mmCIF file of C-alpha atoms in Angstrom:
data_model
loop_
_atom_site.group_PDB
_atom_site.id
_atom_site.type_symbol
_atom_site.label_atom_id
_atom_site.label_comp_id
_atom_site.label_asym_id
_atom_site.label_seq_id
_atom_site.Cartn_x
_atom_site.Cartn_y
_atom_site.Cartn_z
ATOM 1 C CA UNK A 1417 -194.460 -58.666 72.427
ATOM 2 C CA UNK A 1418 -196.945 -55.835 71.948
ATOM 3 C CA UNK A 1419 -198.102 -54.118 75.117
ATOM 4 C CA UNK A 1420 -201.160 -52.027 75.932
ATOM 5 C CA UNK A 1421 -204.382 -52.770 77.757
ATOM 6 C CA UNK A 1422 -205.929 -54.990 75.063
ATOM 7 C CA UNK A 1423 -202.857 -57.200 74.770
ATOM 8 C CA UNK A 1424 -202.525 -57.347 78.572
ATOM 9 C CA UNK A 1425 -206.127 -58.478 78.890
ATOM 10 C CA UNK A 1426 -205.595 -61.127 76.211
ATOM 11 C CA UNK A 1427 -202.468 -62.450 77.968
ATOM 12 C CA UNK A 1428 -204.282 -62.570 81.321
ATOM 13 C CA UNK A 1429 -207.196 -64.438 79.814
ATOM 14 C CA UNK A 1430 -204.858 -66.917 78.131
ATOM 15 C CA UNK A 1431 -202.992 -67.524 81.394
ATOM 16 C CA UNK A 1432 -206.246 -68.069 83.275
ATOM 17 C CA UNK A 1433 -207.524 -70.515 80.657
ATOM 18 C CA UNK A 1434 -204.252 -72.460 80.698
ATOM 19 C CA UNK A 1435 -204.162 -72.657 84.472
ATOM 20 C CA UNK A 1436 -207.670 -74.082 84.618
ATOM 21 C CA UNK A 1437 -206.306 -77.438 83.516
ATOM 22 C CA UNK A 1438 -203.609 -77.511 86.194
ATOM 23 C CA UNK A 1439 -203.977 -79.339 89.516
ATOM 24 C CA UNK A 1440 -204.875 -77.184 92.497
ATOM 25 C CA UNK A 1441 -202.225 -76.714 95.144
ATOM 26 C CA UNK A 1442 -203.271 -78.297 98.400
ATOM 27 C CA UNK A 1443 -201.071 -78.332 101.496
ATOM 28 C CA UNK A 1444 -200.133 -81.666 103.063
ATOM 29 C CA UNK A 1445 -202.107 -82.115 106.268
ATOM 30 C CA UNK A 1446 -200.033 -81.451 109.344
ATOM 31 C CA UNK A 1447 -197.012 -80.091 107.461
ATOM 32 C CA UNK A 1448 -196.216 -76.468 108.227
ATOM 33 C CA UNK A 1449 -193.432 -75.646 105.791
ATOM 34 C CA UNK A 1450 -192.000 -77.446 102.774
ATOM 35 C CA UNK A 1451 -188.445 -76.828 101.608
ATOM 36 C CA UNK A 1452 -187.261 -78.448 98.388
ATOM 37 C CA UNK A 1453 -183.613 -79.176 97.672
ATOM 38 C CA UNK A 1454 -182.921 -79.183 93.935
ATOM 39 C CA UNK A 1455 -180.205 -78.524 91.420
ATOM 40 C CA UNK A 1456 -180.945 -79.216 87.775
ATOM 41 C CA UNK A 1457 -177.598 -80.997 87.553
ATOM 42 C CA UNK A 1458 -177.059 -84.523 88.815
ATOM 43 C CA UNK A 1459 -174.429 -85.580 91.292
ATOM 44 C CA UNK A 1460 -173.812 -82.191 92.951
ATOM 45 C CA UNK A 1461 -174.883 -83.286 96.413
ATOM 46 C CA UNK A 1462 -178.626 -82.724 96.642
ATOM 47 C CA UNK A 1463 -179.397 -85.830 98.683
ATOM 48 C CA UNK A 1464 -176.338 -85.410 100.880
ATOM 49 C CA UNK A 1465 -177.253 -81.786 101.558
ATOM 50 C CA UNK A 1466 -180.978 -82.486 102.006
ATOM 51 C CA UNK A 1467 -180.235 -85.165 104.588
ATOM 52 C CA UNK A 1468 -177.840 -82.922 106.485
ATOM 53 C CA UNK A 1469 -180.226 -79.944 106.287
ATOM 54 C CA UNK A 1470 -183.018 -82.036 107.786
ATOM 55 C CA UNK A 1471 -180.730 -83.246 110.573
ATOM 56 C CA UNK A 1472 -179.389 -79.751 111.208
ATOM 57 C CA UNK A 1473 -182.916 -78.305 111.449
ATOM 58 C CA UNK A 1474 -183.742 -80.888 114.095
ATOM 59 C CA UNK A 1475 -180.416 -80.462 115.885
ATOM 60 C CA UNK A 1476 -180.731 -76.671 116.023
ATOM 61 C CA UNK A 1477 -184.143 -76.798 117.666
ATOM 62 C CA UNK A 1478 -185.182 -80.015 119.351
ATOM 63 C CA UNK A 1479 -188.784 -78.852 119.592
ATOM 64 C CA UNK A 1480 -189.155 -78.963 115.807
ATOM 65 C CA UNK A 1481 -190.445 -82.052 114.029
ATOM 66 C CA UNK A 1482 -188.722 -82.623 110.688
ATOM 67 C CA UNK A 1483 -189.604 -84.933 107.820
ATOM 68 C CA UNK A 1484 -187.568 -85.923 104.774
ATOM 69 C CA UNK A 1485 -189.151 -86.951 101.487
ATOM 70 C CA UNK A 1486 -187.040 -88.561 98.805
ATOM 71 C CA UNK A 1487 -188.677 -87.530 95.528
ATOM 72 C CA UNK A 1488 -185.909 -89.055 93.426
ATOM 73 C CA UNK A 1489 -188.000 -91.914 92.115
ATOM 74 C CA UNK A 1490 -185.317 -93.229 89.767
ATOM 75 C CA UNK A 1491 -182.339 -93.075 92.089
ATOM 76 C CA UNK A 1492 -183.478 -92.899 95.707
ATOM 77 C CA UNK A 1493 -180.488 -92.215 97.945
ATOM 78 C CA UNK A 1494 -182.188 -91.358 101.241
ATOM 79 C CA UNK A 1495 -182.600 -94.922 102.557
ATOM 80 C CA UNK A 1496 -178.885 -95.567 102.350
ATOM 81 C CA UNK A 1497 -177.892 -92.185 103.757
ATOM 82 C CA UNK A 1498 -180.317 -92.389 106.666
ATOM 83 C CA UNK A 1499 -179.512 -96.051 107.329
ATOM 84 C CA UNK A 1500 -183.139 -97.086 106.863
ATOM 85 C CA UNK A 1501 -184.506 -100.223 105.289
ATOM 86 C CA UNK A 1502 -187.815 -101.998 105.017
ATOM 87 C CA UNK A 1503 -191.360 -101.646 103.811
ATOM 88 C CA UNK A 1504 -193.490 -98.975 105.470
ATOM 89 C CA UNK A 1505 -196.373 -100.140 107.644
ATOM 90 C CA UNK A 1506 -199.905 -99.052 106.874
ATOM 91 C CA UNK A 1507 -201.991 -97.117 109.377
ATOM 92 C CA UNK A 1508 -205.665 -97.992 109.967
ATOM 93 C CA UNK A 1509 -206.488 -95.180 107.500
ATOM 94 C CA UNK A 1510 -204.343 -96.940 104.867
ATOM 95 C CA UNK A 1511 -201.604 -94.323 104.918
ATOM 96 C CA UNK A 1512 -197.934 -95.296 104.838
ATOM 97 C CA UNK A 1513 -196.059 -94.741 108.079
ATOM 98 C CA UNK A 1514 -192.739 -92.986 107.463
ATOM 99 C CA UNK A 1515 -189.586 -94.750 108.645
ATOM 100 C CA UNK A 1516 -187.711 -92.858 111.348
ATOM 101 C CA UNK A 1517 -184.048 -92.496 112.164
ATOM 102 C CA UNK A 1518 -182.146 -89.824 114.079
ATOM 103 C CA UNK A 1519 -185.593 -88.350 114.848
ATOM 104 C CA UNK A 1520 -186.407 -87.636 111.198
ATOM 105 C CA UNK A 1521 -189.482 -89.134 109.525
ATOM 106 C CA UNK A 1522 -188.496 -90.399 106.081
ATOM 107 C CA UNK A 1523 -190.279 -91.643 103.008
ATOM 108 C CA UNK A 1524 -188.687 -92.807 99.785
ATOM 109 C CA UNK A 1525 -189.392 -94.923 96.723
ATOM 110 C CA UNK A 1526 -186.436 -96.894 97.985
ATOM 111 C CA UNK A 1527 -188.616 -98.340 100.766
ATOM 112 C CA UNK A 1528 -191.143 -99.626 98.286
ATOM 113 C CA UNK A 1529 -188.881 -101.494 95.885
ATOM 114 C CA UNK A 1530 -185.878 -103.838 95.930
ATOM 115 C CA UNK A 1531 -182.593 -101.954 96.299
ATOM 116 C CA UNK A 1532 -181.369 -103.120 92.929
ATOM 117 C CA UNK A 1533 -184.626 -102.855 90.994
ATOM 118 C CA UNK A 1534 -184.622 -100.063 88.414
ATOM 119 C CA UNK A 1535 -187.676 -97.901 87.931
ATOM 120 C CA UNK A 1536 -188.052 -97.576 84.189
ATOM 121 C CA UNK A 1537 -191.188 -95.491 84.097
ATOM 122 C CA UNK A 1538 -192.608 -92.815 81.891
ATOM 123 C CA UNK A 1539 -193.690 -89.491 83.315
ATOM 124 C CA UNK A 1540 -197.321 -90.397 83.915
ATOM 125 C CA UNK A 1541 -196.493 -93.251 86.278
ATOM 126 C CA UNK A 1542 -193.908 -91.117 87.997
ATOM 127 C CA UNK A 1543 -196.516 -88.415 88.629
ATOM 128 C CA UNK A 1544 -198.777 -90.946 90.276
ATOM 129 C CA UNK A 1545 -195.930 -92.247 92.452
ATOM 130 C CA UNK A 1546 -195.038 -88.727 93.556
ATOM 131 C CA UNK A 1547 -198.679 -88.077 94.487
ATOM 132 C CA UNK A 1548 -198.636 -91.169 96.682
ATOM 133 C CA UNK A 1549 -195.395 -90.185 98.388
ATOM 134 C CA UNK A 1550 -196.854 -86.758 99.122
ATOM 135 C CA UNK A 1551 -200.417 -87.567 100.118
ATOM 136 C CA UNK A 1552 -200.586 -91.185 101.181
ATOM 137 C CA UNK A 1553 -198.058 -90.869 103.980
ATOM 138 C CA UNK A 1554 -198.978 -90.353 107.628
ATOM 139 C CA UNK A 1555 -196.551 -87.496 108.194
ATOM 140 C CA UNK A 1556 -198.176 -86.417 111.445
ATOM 141 C CA UNK A 1557 -197.415 -82.895 112.609
ATOM 142 C CA UNK A 1558 -194.269 -81.569 110.942
ATOM 143 C CA UNK A 1559 -192.684 -78.145 111.262
ATOM 144 C CA UNK A 1560 -190.528 -78.789 108.200
ATOM 145 C CA UNK A 1561 -190.702 -81.240 105.339
ATOM 146 C CA UNK A 1562 -187.467 -81.314 103.358
ATOM 147 C CA UNK A 1563 -187.929 -82.732 99.870
ATOM 148 C CA UNK A 1564 -184.927 -84.158 98.022
ATOM 149 C CA UNK A 1565 -185.580 -83.654 94.305
ATOM 150 C CA UNK A 1566 -184.108 -85.655 91.436
ATOM 151 C CA UNK A 1567 -181.889 -83.979 88.828
ATOM 152 C CA UNK A 1568 -183.526 -82.279 85.873
ATOM 153 C CA UNK A 1569 -186.442 -79.939 85.333
ATOM 154 C CA UNK A 1570 -189.238 -82.284 84.383
ATOM 155 C CA UNK A 1571 -192.162 -84.316 85.590
ATOM 156 C CA UNK A 1572 -191.230 -84.726 89.255
ATOM 157 C CA UNK A 1573 -190.349 -81.074 89.762
ATOM 158 C CA UNK A 1574 -193.549 -79.967 88.044
ATOM 159 C CA UNK A 1575 -195.714 -82.465 89.922
ATOM 160 C CA UNK A 1576 -194.353 -81.442 93.304
ATOM 161 C CA UNK A 1577 -194.554 -77.689 92.724
ATOM 162 C CA UNK A 1578 -198.033 -77.871 91.190
ATOM 163 C CA UNK A 1579 -199.444 -80.103 93.926
ATOM 164 C CA UNK A 1580 -198.301 -78.517 97.173
ATOM 165 C CA UNK A 1581 -197.392 -75.043 98.370
ATOM 166 C CA UNK A 1582 -193.629 -74.754 98.791
ATOM 167 C CA UNK A 1583 -192.071 -72.306 101.259
ATOM 168 C CA UNK A 1584 -188.848 -72.187 99.328
ATOM 169 C CA UNK A 1585 -186.271 -73.969 97.190
ATOM 170 C CA UNK A 1586 -182.582 -74.404 97.900
ATOM 171 C CA UNK A 1587 -180.482 -74.922 94.784
ATOM 172 C CA UNK A 1588 -177.275 -76.899 95.102
ATOM 173 C CA UNK A 1589 -174.434 -76.643 92.621
ATOM 174 C CA UNK A 1590 -170.737 -77.213 92.268
ATOM 175 C CA UNK A 1591 -168.667 -74.365 90.823
ATOM 176 C CA UNK A 1592 -168.235 -76.265 87.529
ATOM 177 C CA UNK A 1593 -169.514 -74.534 84.380
ATOM 178 C CA UNK A 1594 -171.786 -77.333 83.214
ATOM 179 C CA UNK A 1595 -173.266 -77.616 86.717
ATOM 180 C CA UNK A 1596 -173.915 -73.872 86.846
ATOM 181 C CA UNK A 1597 -175.657 -74.036 83.464
ATOM 182 C CA UNK A 1598 -178.135 -76.513 84.897
ATOM 183 C CA UNK A 1599 -178.450 -74.724 88.246
ATOM 184 C CA UNK A 1600 -179.454 -71.639 86.354
ATOM 185 C CA UNK A 1601 -182.143 -73.617 84.533
ATOM 186 C CA UNK A 1602 -183.283 -74.968 87.898
ATOM 187 C CA UNK A 1603 -183.663 -71.435 89.252
ATOM 188 C CA UNK A 1604 -185.529 -70.454 86.097
ATOM 189 C CA UNK A 1605 -187.855 -73.409 86.482
ATOM 190 C CA UNK A 1606 -188.767 -72.406 90.049
ATOM 191 C CA UNK A 1607 -189.427 -68.885 88.835
ATOM 192 C CA UNK A 1608 -191.783 -70.287 86.185
ATOM 193 C CA UNK A 1609 -193.778 -72.265 88.746
ATOM 194 C CA UNK A 1610 -193.743 -69.421 91.299
ATOM 195 C CA UNK A 1611 -191.657 -71.151 93.967
ATOM 196 C CA UNK A 1612 -189.392 -68.714 95.883
ATOM 197 C CA UNK A 1613 -185.685 -69.618 95.667
ATOM 198 C CA UNK A 1614 -184.187 -69.221 99.135
ATOM 199 C CA UNK A 1615 -180.658 -69.269 97.778
ATOM 200 C CA UNK A 1616 -177.808 -71.317 96.345
ATOM 201 C CA UNK A 1617 -175.411 -73.675 98.074
ATOM 202 C CA UNK A 1618 -171.911 -73.974 96.663
ATOM 203 C CA UNK A 1619 -170.936 -77.614 97.159
ATOM 204 C CA UNK A 1620 -167.596 -79.343 96.554
ATOM 205 C CA UNK A 1621 -166.047 -75.889 96.503
ATOM 206 C CA UNK A 1622 -162.512 -76.852 97.452
ATOM 207 C CA UNK A 1623 -160.497 -79.965 98.258
ATOM 208 C CA UNK A 1624 -157.784 -79.926 100.915
ATOM 209 C CA UNK A 1625 -155.109 -82.596 100.619
ATOM 210 C CA UNK A 1626 -155.168 -84.646 103.829
ATOM 211 C CA UNK A 1627 -151.369 -84.968 103.714
ATOM 212 C CA UNK A 1628 -149.955 -81.566 102.783
ATOM 213 C CA UNK A 1629 -153.095 -79.428 103.313
ATOM 214 C CA UNK A 1630 -152.721 -77.904 99.852
ATOM 215 C CA UNK A 1631 -156.058 -76.621 98.562
ATOM 216 C CA UNK A 1632 -157.307 -77.421 95.055
ATOM 217 C CA UNK A 1633 -160.476 -76.088 93.497
ATOM 218 C CA UNK A 1634 -161.292 -79.250 91.590
ATOM 219 C CA UNK A 1635 -164.539 -77.937 90.141
ATOM 220 C CA UNK A 1636 -163.383 -74.365 89.728
ATOM 221 C CA UNK A 1637 -163.563 -71.481 92.173
ATOM 222 C CA UNK A 1638 -166.523 -69.348 93.147
ATOM 223 C CA UNK A 1639 -168.698 -70.216 90.179
ATOM 224 C CA UNK A 1640 -171.768 -70.488 92.379
ATOM 225 C CA UNK A 1641 -171.061 -67.187 94.116
ATOM 226 C CA UNK A 1642 -170.872 -65.474 90.728
ATOM 227 C CA UNK A 1643 -174.120 -67.093 89.602
ATOM 228 C CA UNK A 1644 -175.819 -66.043 92.847
ATOM 229 C CA UNK A 1645 -174.758 -62.475 92.214
ATOM 230 C CA UNK A 1646 -176.055 -62.597 88.639
ATOM 231 C CA UNK A 1647 -179.409 -64.007 89.720
ATOM 232 C CA UNK A 1648 -179.701 -61.775 92.791
ATOM 233 C CA UNK A 1649 -179.768 -64.742 95.167
ATOM 234 C CA UNK A 1650 -178.097 -65.433 98.508
ATOM 235 C CA UNK A 1651 -175.340 -67.970 99.054
ATOM 236 C CA UNK A 1652 -176.682 -70.118 101.845
ATOM 237 C CA UNK A 1653 -173.555 -72.189 102.304
ATOM 238 C CA UNK A 1654 -170.155 -73.132 100.975
ATOM 239 C CA UNK A 1655 -169.251 -76.772 101.498
ATOM 240 C CA UNK A 1656 -165.841 -78.264 100.797
ATOM 241 C CA UNK A 1657 -165.232 -81.560 99.004
ATOM 242 C CA UNK A 1658 -164.347 -83.644 102.016
ATOM 243 C CA UNK A 1659 -163.964 -87.374 102.147
ATOM 244 C CA UNK A 1660 -165.817 -87.470 105.504
ATOM 245 C CA UNK A 1661 -169.026 -86.148 103.952
ATOM 246 C CA UNK A 1662 -169.134 -88.903 101.367
ATOM 247 C CA UNK A 1663 -167.959 -91.654 103.751
ATOM 248 C CA UNK A 1664 -170.487 -90.828 106.440
ATOM 249 C CA UNK A 1665 -173.339 -90.682 103.930
ATOM 250 C CA UNK A 1666 -172.368 -93.961 102.296
ATOM 251 C CA UNK A 1667 -172.380 -95.598 105.720
ATOM 252 C CA UNK A 1668 -175.700 -94.100 106.784
ATOM 253 C CA UNK A 1669 -174.356 -91.782 109.483
ATOM 254 C CA UNK A 1670 -174.514 -88.313 107.919
ATOM 255 C CA UNK A 1671 -171.791 -85.917 108.964
ATOM 256 C CA UNK A 1672 -174.120 -83.535 110.866
ATOM 257 C CA UNK A 1673 -174.913 -86.390 113.241
ATOM 258 C CA UNK A 1674 -171.625 -88.263 113.350
ATOM 259 C CA UNK A 1675 -169.147 -85.372 113.283
ATOM 260 C CA UNK A 1676 -171.047 -82.239 114.264
ATOM 261 C CA UNK A 1677 -167.837 -80.376 115.116
ATOM 262 C CA UNK A 1678 -166.050 -80.971 111.827
ATOM 263 C CA UNK A 1679 -165.377 -78.216 109.294
ATOM 264 C CA UNK A 1680 -167.498 -80.061 106.777
ATOM 265 C CA UNK M 1390 -182.102 -90.190 59.462
ATOM 266 C CA UNK M 1391 -179.911 -92.928 60.856
ATOM 267 C CA UNK M 1392 -179.690 -95.293 57.885
ATOM 268 C CA UNK M 1393 -176.143 -94.171 57.137
ATOM 269 C CA UNK M 1394 -174.939 -94.764 60.701
ATOM 270 C CA UNK M 1395 -172.956 -97.978 61.162
ATOM 271 C CA UNK M 1396 -172.877 -98.235 64.961
ATOM 272 C CA UNK M 1397 -174.906 -96.549 67.701
ATOM 273 C CA UNK M 1398 -173.594 -96.393 71.273
ATOM 274 C CA UNK M 1399 -175.707 -95.379 74.259
ATOM 275 C CA UNK M 1400 -173.984 -93.871 77.295
ATOM 276 C CA UNK M 1401 -175.972 -94.342 80.500
ATOM 277 C CA UNK M 1402 -175.436 -94.175 84.225
ATOM 278 C CA UNK M 1403 -178.575 -94.011 86.343
ATOM 279 C CA UNK M 1404 -176.804 -91.634 88.720
ATOM 280 C CA UNK M 1405 -176.250 -88.024 87.758
ATOM 281 C CA UNK M 1406 -172.969 -86.194 87.703
ATOM 282 C CA UNK M 1407 -170.691 -89.194 87.137
ATOM 283 C CA UNK M 1408 -169.269 -87.977 83.837
ATOM 284 C CA UNK M 1409 -171.543 -89.263 81.065
ATOM 285 C CA UNK M 1410 -171.289 -86.131 78.914
ATOM 286 C CA UNK M 1411 -167.568 -85.841 79.564
ATOM 287 C CA UNK M 1412 -167.000 -89.461 78.547
ATOM 288 C CA UNK M 1413 -169.229 -89.077 75.464
ATOM 289 C CA UNK M 1414 -167.247 -86.078 74.316
ATOM 290 C CA UNK M 1415 -163.838 -87.662 74.939
ATOM 291 C CA UNK M 1416 -164.917 -90.922 73.317
ATOM 292 C CA UNK M 1417 -166.168 -89.075 70.235
ATOM 293 C CA UNK M 1418 -162.916 -87.141 69.970
ATOM 294 C CA UNK M 1419 -160.859 -90.310 70.420
ATOM 295 C CA UNK M 1420 -162.812 -92.116 67.697
ATOM 296 C CA UNK M 1421 -162.366 -89.099 65.451
ATOM 297 C CA UNK M 1422 -158.593 -89.214 66.057
ATOM 298 C CA UNK M 1423 -158.779 -92.837 64.988
ATOM 299 C CA UNK M 1424 -160.099 -91.676 61.626
ATOM 300 C CA UNK M 1425 -163.772 -92.535 62.103
ATOM 301 C CA UNK M 1426 -166.768 -90.386 61.208
ATOM 302 C CA UNK M 1427 -168.554 -89.594 64.452
ATOM 303 C CA UNK M 1428 -171.777 -88.007 65.640
ATOM 304 C CA UNK M 1429 -173.069 -87.156 69.122
ATOM 305 C CA UNK M 1430 -176.766 -87.095 69.918
ATOM 306 C CA UNK M 1431 -177.458 -85.288 73.197
ATOM 307 C CA UNK M 1432 -180.856 -86.409 74.517
ATOM 308 C CA UNK M 1433 -180.408 -84.738 77.898
ATOM 309 C CA UNK M 1434 -183.174 -82.237 77.250
ATOM 310 C CA UNK M 1435 -183.170 -80.622 80.703
ATOM 311 C CA UNK M 1436 -179.440 -80.291 81.100
ATOM 312 C CA UNK M 1437 -177.674 -80.425 77.716
ATOM 313 C CA UNK M 1438 -173.955 -80.255 78.403
ATOM 314 C CA UNK M 1439 -172.380 -81.376 75.117
ATOM 315 C CA UNK M 1440 -172.579 -78.065 73.196
ATOM 316 C CA UNK M 1441 -170.684 -76.278 75.932
ATOM 317 C CA UNK M 1442 -168.074 -79.012 76.237
ATOM 318 C CA UNK M 1443 -167.246 -78.645 72.545
ATOM 319 C CA UNK M 1444 -167.555 -74.848 72.657
ATOM 320 C CA UNK M 1445 -170.463 -74.962 70.226
ATOM 321 C CA UNK M 1446 -173.020 -73.332 72.522
ATOM 322 C CA UNK M 1447 -173.480 -70.307 70.268
ATOM 323 C CA UNK M 1448 -174.289 -72.314 67.178
ATOM 324 C CA UNK M 1449 -177.727 -72.885 65.668
ATOM 325 C CA UNK M 1450 -179.148 -75.670 63.541
ATOM 326 C CA UNK M 1451 -180.505 -75.190 60.047
ATOM 327 C CA UNK M 1452 -183.051 -76.996 57.954
ATOM 328 C CA UNK M 1453 -182.372 -78.830 54.725
ATOM 329 C CA UNK M 1454 -184.824 -80.891 52.701
ATOM 330 C CA UNK M 1455 -183.967 -84.081 54.585
ATOM 331 C CA UNK M 1456 -184.526 -82.413 57.936
ATOM 332 C CA UNK M 1457 -182.339 -80.643 60.482
ATOM 333 C CA UNK M 1458 -178.668 -80.267 59.692
ATOM 334 C CA UNK M 1459 -176.504 -81.168 62.705
ATOM 335 C CA UNK M 1460 -173.854 -78.769 63.942
ATOM 336 C CA UNK M 1461 -170.412 -79.753 62.686
ATOM 337 C CA UNK M 1462 -167.490 -79.418 65.060
ATOM 338 C CA UNK M 1463 -163.973 -78.435 64.087
ATOM 339 C CA UNK M 1464 -162.232 -77.212 60.963
ATOM 340 C CA UNK M 1465 -162.629 -80.598 59.358
ATOM 341 C CA UNK M 1466 -166.309 -80.744 60.393
ATOM 342 C CA UNK M 1467 -165.346 -84.060 61.888
ATOM 343 C CA UNK M 1468 -168.074 -84.495 64.497
ATOM 344 C CA UNK M 1469 -171.802 -84.056 63.870
ATOM 345 C CA UNK M 1470 -173.677 -82.836 66.905
ATOM 346 C CA UNK M 1471 -177.347 -82.474 67.770
ATOM 347 C CA UNK M 1472 -178.659 -81.182 71.083
ATOM 348 C CA UNK M 1473 -181.649 -79.270 72.376
ATOM 349 C CA UNK M 1474 -179.074 -76.697 73.375
ATOM 350 C CA UNK M 1475 -179.041 -75.494 69.754
ATOM 351 C CA UNK M 1476 -182.793 -75.050 69.631
ATOM 352 C CA UNK M 1477 -183.133 -72.776 72.654
ATOM 353 C CA UNK M 1478 -183.517 -69.051 72.150
ATOM 354 C CA UNK M 1479 -180.995 -68.421 74.890
ATOM 355 C CA UNK M 1480 -178.585 -71.017 76.312
ATOM 356 C CA UNK M 1481 -179.931 -70.405 79.834
ATOM 357 C CA UNK M 1482 -183.541 -71.103 78.903
ATOM 358 C CA UNK M 1483 -184.967 -73.851 81.085
ATOM 359 C CA UNK M 1484 -186.705 -76.786 79.417
ATOM 360 C CA UNK M 1485 -189.477 -77.647 81.831
ATOM 361 C CA UNK M 1486 -191.317 -80.328 79.906
ATOM 362 C CA UNK M 1487 -193.325 -83.378 80.811
ATOM 363 C CA UNK M 1488 -192.726 -86.768 79.243
ATOM 364 C CA UNK M 1489 -194.881 -86.637 76.101
ATOM 365 C CA UNK M 1490 -193.222 -83.465 74.828
ATOM 366 C CA UNK M 1491 -189.776 -84.894 75.500
ATOM 367 C CA UNK M 1492 -190.694 -88.083 73.649
ATOM 368 C CA UNK M 1493 -191.810 -86.159 70.589
ATOM 369 C CA UNK M 1494 -188.550 -84.238 70.355
ATOM 370 C CA UNK M 1495 -186.394 -87.323 70.829
ATOM 371 C CA UNK M 1496 -188.254 -89.063 68.004
ATOM 372 C CA UNK M 1497 -187.501 -86.061 65.817
ATOM 373 C CA UNK M 1498 -183.835 -86.124 66.773
ATOM 374 C CA UNK M 1499 -183.693 -89.700 65.546
ATOM 375 C CA UNK M 1500 -185.801 -89.500 62.391
ATOM 376 C CA UNK M 1501 -185.529 -85.880 61.255
ATOM 377 C CA UNK M 1502 -181.819 -85.094 61.512
ATOM 378 C CA UNK M 1503 -179.663 -85.423 58.395
ATOM 379 C CA UNK M 1504 -176.880 -87.411 60.086
ATOM 380 C CA UNK M 1505 -175.412 -88.625 56.823
ATOM 381 C CA UNK M 1506 -172.839 -91.427 56.796
ATOM 382 C CA UNK M 1507 -171.301 -92.016 60.212
ATOM 383 C CA UNK M 1508 -169.229 -94.862 61.640
ATOM 384 C CA UNK M 1509 -170.347 -94.130 65.197
ATOM 385 C CA UNK M 1510 -173.211 -92.223 66.772
ATOM 386 C CA UNK M 1511 -172.783 -91.712 70.505
ATOM 387 C CA UNK M 1512 -175.938 -90.926 72.465
ATOM 388 C CA UNK M 1513 -175.569 -88.962 75.695
ATOM 389 C CA UNK M 1514 -178.474 -89.505 78.103
ATOM 390 C CA UNK M 1515 -179.659 -87.696 81.237
ATOM 391 C CA UNK M 1516 -179.527 -89.291 84.710
ATOM 392 C CA UNK M 1517 -182.313 -91.700 85.649
ATOM 393 C CA UNK M 1518 -184.164 -94.385 83.715
ATOM 394 C CA UNK M 1519 -187.125 -92.452 82.455
ATOM 395 C CA UNK M 1520 -188.917 -91.020 79.448
ATOM 396 C CA UNK M 1521 -185.772 -89.959 77.623
ATOM 397 C CA UNK M 1522 -184.229 -93.409 77.933
ATOM 398 C CA UNK M 1523 -187.357 -95.336 77.013
ATOM 399 C CA UNK M 1524 -188.062 -93.081 74.030
ATOM 400 C CA UNK M 1525 -184.484 -93.195 72.796
ATOM 401 C CA UNK M 1526 -184.283 -96.986 72.866
ATOM 402 C CA UNK M 1527 -187.691 -97.284 71.196
ATOM 403 C CA UNK M 1528 -186.773 -94.822 68.473
ATOM 404 C CA UNK M 1529 -183.458 -96.593 67.843
ATOM 405 C CA UNK M 1530 -184.967 -100.053 67.811
ATOM 406 C CA UNK M 1531 -184.755 -100.468 64.039
ATOM 407 C CA UNK M 1532 -181.221 -99.183 63.683
ATOM 408 C CA UNK M 1533 -177.792 -100.683 64.379
ATOM 409 C CA UNK M 1534 -177.601 -100.323 68.149
ATOM 410 C CA UNK M 1535 -174.182 -101.618 69.177
ATOM 411 C CA UNK M 1536 -174.806 -101.416 72.875
ATOM 412 C CA UNK M 1537 -174.633 -99.297 75.986
ATOM 413 C CA UNK M 1538 -171.731 -98.053 78.081
ATOM 414 C CA UNK M 1539 -172.417 -97.562 81.794
ATOM 415 C CA UNK M 1540 -170.519 -94.816 83.582
ATOM 416 C CA UNK M 1541 -170.213 -94.683 87.358
ATOM 417 C CA UNK M 1542 -167.982 -93.448 90.154
ATOM 418 C CA UNK M 1543 -166.912 -95.753 93.000
ATOM 419 C CA UNK M 1544 -169.242 -94.064 95.549
#
């Protein structure tokens, strides 16, 4: 691309014109900091990690109020993992009251539909649903709102990052090549929408046989560490593939709460 | 376009990371071993995994007068492959698109690719039940859609 003051001015003007059509970022009332948990790739442990991050934030400092928003409209996992069910009540101001468990205020599409009902929606309807989950909830005063994102780099991610200011994004990945490919795209997406990436989490890094204790790197070794180095990002955590993590989430008693002393 | 394709198979899951792309690739290879002509259409626009799984990530697509020419895999050019992965300038480029843009590209993948004569076309989808899925089924409505395979883990 040509450079020089005239070209710079033209690029600036173009960017300003394009951004005029975009929604303005407005913070959610009462919410101090928003952290999004994303990946690009599906099935790497976003929801599991988001749930445990929210619980850990609350456990580390009992004076902090933490909320958890499940932005995975198509496959909401938070209700099951937080052992919450039911339709949210409405406040006198017609806002939805988040459901609470383990001290965390939660909101999810899963509370608004039947557990087995699929959401087969195009982007436009999804955008409107995400708006509601962000703005029409009585979050109260929160120090942290953790947002569990769906896989991909599309409508939901754009809607969330264009609508509210985000303190930072945590990107989860397994060490597997195809997961890293997508994690990289996730990081690139956050760069495009000016959301700071706090770092990467390497999930399912190693499996230890419960019988003989032999360690296997099922998804490869250190892929996420290498990617972090390439992108100049921190590794925020390294989590093993442990049957306890999955079992406790499936049963609605996440490992941070039910087994706080475990390695996992 | 798809007039020369005898059977179209959709591979879905809802949940991400359960092995859709892996199963698509293995299924295509197995059908090829069985002597069939096979194609794979990768409509996972945000996270295209198929090119990498078949080590085709450095390939590019070309135009012919009936549209885009798919990438052919193997010495015998036995599998025809189309993915957004081949259209990106760099393989790491993120595709951060809203629904309407995705829909337009998926329509093109169905109507503007010179698939030729195939026994099976396997369609790899992204997680969820959203724009990509709706657009794919709509675009394939007039062709010979055999059915869908659902992939899941026991979790």
